[in-house]
């Protein structure tokens, strides 16, 4: 599963692990992405979204109908 949020568009960030001796090795900062199933009254069915923790908060604030409408306008397959 790709670590990309469908709502916010959050993608992995990249950086370094830095040891005490200041040696650096590459690392990846993944967003907290989870699969969530929501019932969308306007569609009359359930949809499964891959959302980050912040994306879940956005859905709680704006409502699932508003978020799904924006996703469909962007052309995201749901």
Coordinates of N, CA and C in Angstrom, one line a residue:
X1 N 0.8 -1.2 0.0 CA 0.0 0.0 0.0 C 0.9 1.2 0.0
X2 N 0.6 2.2 -0.9 CA 1.4 3.4 -1.0 C 1.1 4.3 0.2
X3 N 2.1 4.9 0.8 CA 1.9 5.8 2.0 C 1.5 7.2 1.5
X4 N 0.3 7.3 0.9 CA -0.2 8.6 0.4 C -1.7 8.7 0.9
X5 N -2.0 9.9 1.5 CA -3.3 10.1 1.9 C -4.2 10.6 0.8
X6 N -5.4 10.1 0.6 CA -6.3 10.5 -0.5 C -6.9 11.8 -0.2
X7 N -7.0 12.2 1.1 CA -7.7 13.5 1.4 C -6.7 14.6 1.4
X8 N -5.6 14.5 2.1 CA -4.7 15.6 2.3 C -3.5 15.6 1.3
X9 N -3.3 14.4 0.7 CA -2.2 14.3 -0.3 C -0.8 14.1 0.4
X10 N -0.8 13.8 1.7 CA 0.4 13.6 2.5 C 1.2 12.5 1.9
X11 N 2.5 12.7 1.6 CA 3.4 11.7 1.1 C 4.6 11.5 2.1
X12 N 5.4 10.5 1.9 CA 6.5 10.3 2.8 C 7.5 11.4 2.6
X13 N 8.2 11.8 3.7 CA 9.3 12.7 3.7 C 10.6 12.0 3.9
X14 N 11.7 12.5 3.5 CA 13.0 11.9 3.5 C 13.9 12.7 4.3
X15 N 14.9 12.0 5.0 CA 15.8 12.7 5.8 C 16.9 11.7 6.2
X16 N 17.5 12.0 7.3 CA 18.6 11.2 7.8 C 18.4 10.7 9.3
X17 N 18.9 9.5 9.6 CA 19.1 9.1 11.0 C 20.4 9.7 11.3
X18 N 20.6 10.4 12.5 CA 21.9 11.0 12.9 C 22.3 10.3 14.2
X19 N 23.4 9.6 14.2 CA 23.9 8.9 15.4 C 24.6 9.9 16.3
X20 N 25.0 9.4 17.4 CA 25.7 10.3 18.4 C 27.0 10.8 17.8
X21 N 27.7 9.9 17.0 CA 28.9 10.3 16.4 C 28.7 11.2 15.1
X22 N 27.4 11.5 14.8 CA 27.0 12.4 13.7 C 27.1 11.7 12.4
X23 N 27.1 10.4 12.3 CA 27.0 9.6 11.1 C 25.6 9.7 10.6
X24 N 25.4 9.8 9.3 CA 24.1 10.0 8.8 C 23.7 8.8 7.8
X25 N 22.6 8.3 8.0 CA 22.0 7.2 7.1 C 20.6 7.7 6.7
X26 N 20.3 7.3 5.4 CA 19.0 7.7 4.9 C 17.9 7.1 5.6
X27 N 16.8 7.8 5.7 CA 15.5 7.2 6.3 C 14.3 7.9 5.7
X28 N 13.2 7.3 6.0 CA 11.9 7.8 5.4 C 10.9 8.0 6.5
X29 N 10.3 9.2 6.4 CA 9.2 9.5 7.4 C 7.9 9.3 6.7
X30 N 7.2 8.2 7.1 CA 5.9 7.8 6.5 C 4.8 8.5 7.3
X31 N 3.8 9.0 6.5 CA 2.6 9.5 7.3 C 1.8 8.4 7.9
X32 N 1.0 8.7 8.9 CA 0.2 7.7 9.6 C -1.0 7.4 8.7
X33 N -0.8 6.5 7.8 CA -1.9 6.2 6.8 C -2.6 4.9 7.2
X34 N -4.0 5.0 7.2 CA -4.8 3.9 7.6 C -6.0 3.8 6.6
X35 N -6.5 2.5 6.4 CA -7.7 2.3 5.6 C -8.9 2.5 6.5
X36 N -9.8 3.4 6.0 CA -11.0 3.6 6.8 C -12.2 3.5 5.9
X37 N -13.3 2.9 6.4 CA -14.5 2.7 5.6 C -15.6 3.7 6.1
X38 N -16.1 4.5 5.2 CA -17.2 5.4 5.6 C -18.4 5.2 4.8
X39 N -19.6 5.4 5.4 CA -20.8 5.4 4.7 C -21.1 6.8 4.2
X40 N -21.3 6.9 2.8 CA -21.6 8.2 2.2 C -23.1 8.2 1.8
X41 N -23.9 9.0 2.5 CA -25.3 9.1 2.2 C -25.6 9.6 0.8
X42 N -24.9 10.5 0.3 CA -25.1 11.0 -1.1 C -25.0 9.9 -2.1
X43 N -24.0 9.0 -1.9 CA -23.8 7.9 -2.9 C -24.7 6.7 -2.5
X44 N -25.1 6.6 -1.2 CA -25.9 5.5 -0.8 C -25.1 4.2 -0.6
X45 N -23.8 4.3 -0.4 CA -23.0 3.1 -0.2 C -21.8 3.4 0.7
X46 N -21.0 2.4 1.0 CA -19.8 2.6 1.8 C -18.6 2.8 0.8
X47 N -17.7 3.6 1.2 CA -16.4 3.8 0.5 C -15.2 3.6 1.4
X48 N -14.2 3.0 0.9 CA -13.0 2.8 1.7 C -11.9 3.7 1.2
X49 N -11.4 4.5 2.1 CA -10.4 5.5 1.8 C -9.1 5.2 2.5
X50 N -8.0 5.6 1.9 CA -6.7 5.5 2.5 C -6.4 6.9 3.0
X51 N -6.5 7.1 4.3 CA -6.4 8.5 4.9 C -5.3 8.5 6.0
X52 N -4.7 9.7 6.2 CA -3.8 9.9 7.3 C -4.6 10.3 8.5
X53 N -3.9 10.4 9.6 CA -4.6 10.9 10.9 C -5.2 12.3 10.7
X54 N -4.4 13.1 10.0 CA -4.9 14.5 9.7 C -6.1 14.4 8.8
X55 N -6.1 13.5 7.8 CA -7.2 13.3 6.9 C -8.5 12.9 7.6
X56 N -8.4 12.1 8.6 CA -9.5 11.7 9.4 C -10.1 12.9 10.1
X57 N -9.2 13.8 10.7 CA -9.7 15.0 11.3 C -10.4 15.9 10.3
X58 N -9.9 16.0 9.1 CA -10.5 16.8 8.1 C -11.9 16.3 7.7
X59 N -12.1 15.0 7.7 CA -13.4 14.4 7.4 C -14.3 14.7 8.5
X60 N -13.8 14.6 9.8 CA -14.7 14.9 10.9 C -15.2 16.3 10.9
X61 N -14.3 17.2 10.5 CA -14.6 18.7 10.5 C -15.5 19.1 9.3
X62 N -15.2 18.6 8.1 CA -16.0 19.0 6.9 C -17.2 18.1 6.6
X63 N -17.1 16.9 7.0 CA -18.1 15.9 6.7 C -17.7 15.1 5.5
X64 N -18.1 13.8 5.5 CA -17.7 12.9 4.5 C -18.3 13.2 3.1
X65 N -19.5 13.8 3.1 CA -20.1 14.2 1.8 C -19.3 15.2 1.1
X66 N -18.8 16.2 1.8 CA -18.0 17.3 1.2 C -16.7 16.8 0.7
X67 N -16.0 15.9 1.5 CA -14.7 15.4 1.1 C -14.8 14.5 -0.1
X68 N -15.9 13.6 -0.2 CA -16.0 12.7 -1.3 C -16.4 13.6 -2.6
X69 N -17.1 14.6 -2.4 CA -17.5 15.5 -3.6 C -16.2 16.1 -4.2
X70 N -15.3 16.5 -3.3 CA -14.0 17.1 -3.8 C -13.1 16.1 -4.4
X71 N -13.1 14.8 -3.8 CA -12.3 13.8 -4.4 C -12.8 13.4 -5.8
X72 N -14.2 13.3 -6.0 CA -14.7 13.0 -7.3 C -14.5 14.1 -8.3
X73 N -14.4 15.3 -7.8 CA -14.1 16.5 -8.7 C -12.7 16.4 -9.2
X74 N -11.8 15.9 -8.3 CA -10.4 15.7 -8.7 C -10.2 14.5 -9.7
X75 N -11.1 13.7 -9.7 CA -11.0 12.5 -10.6 C -10.5 11.3 -9.9
X76 N -10.5 11.3 -8.6 CA -10.1 10.1 -7.8 C -11.1 9.0 -7.9
X77 N -10.7 7.8 -8.2 CA -11.6 6.7 -8.2 C -11.9 6.2 -6.8
X78 N -13.2 6.1 -6.5 CA -13.6 5.7 -5.2 C -14.5 4.5 -5.3

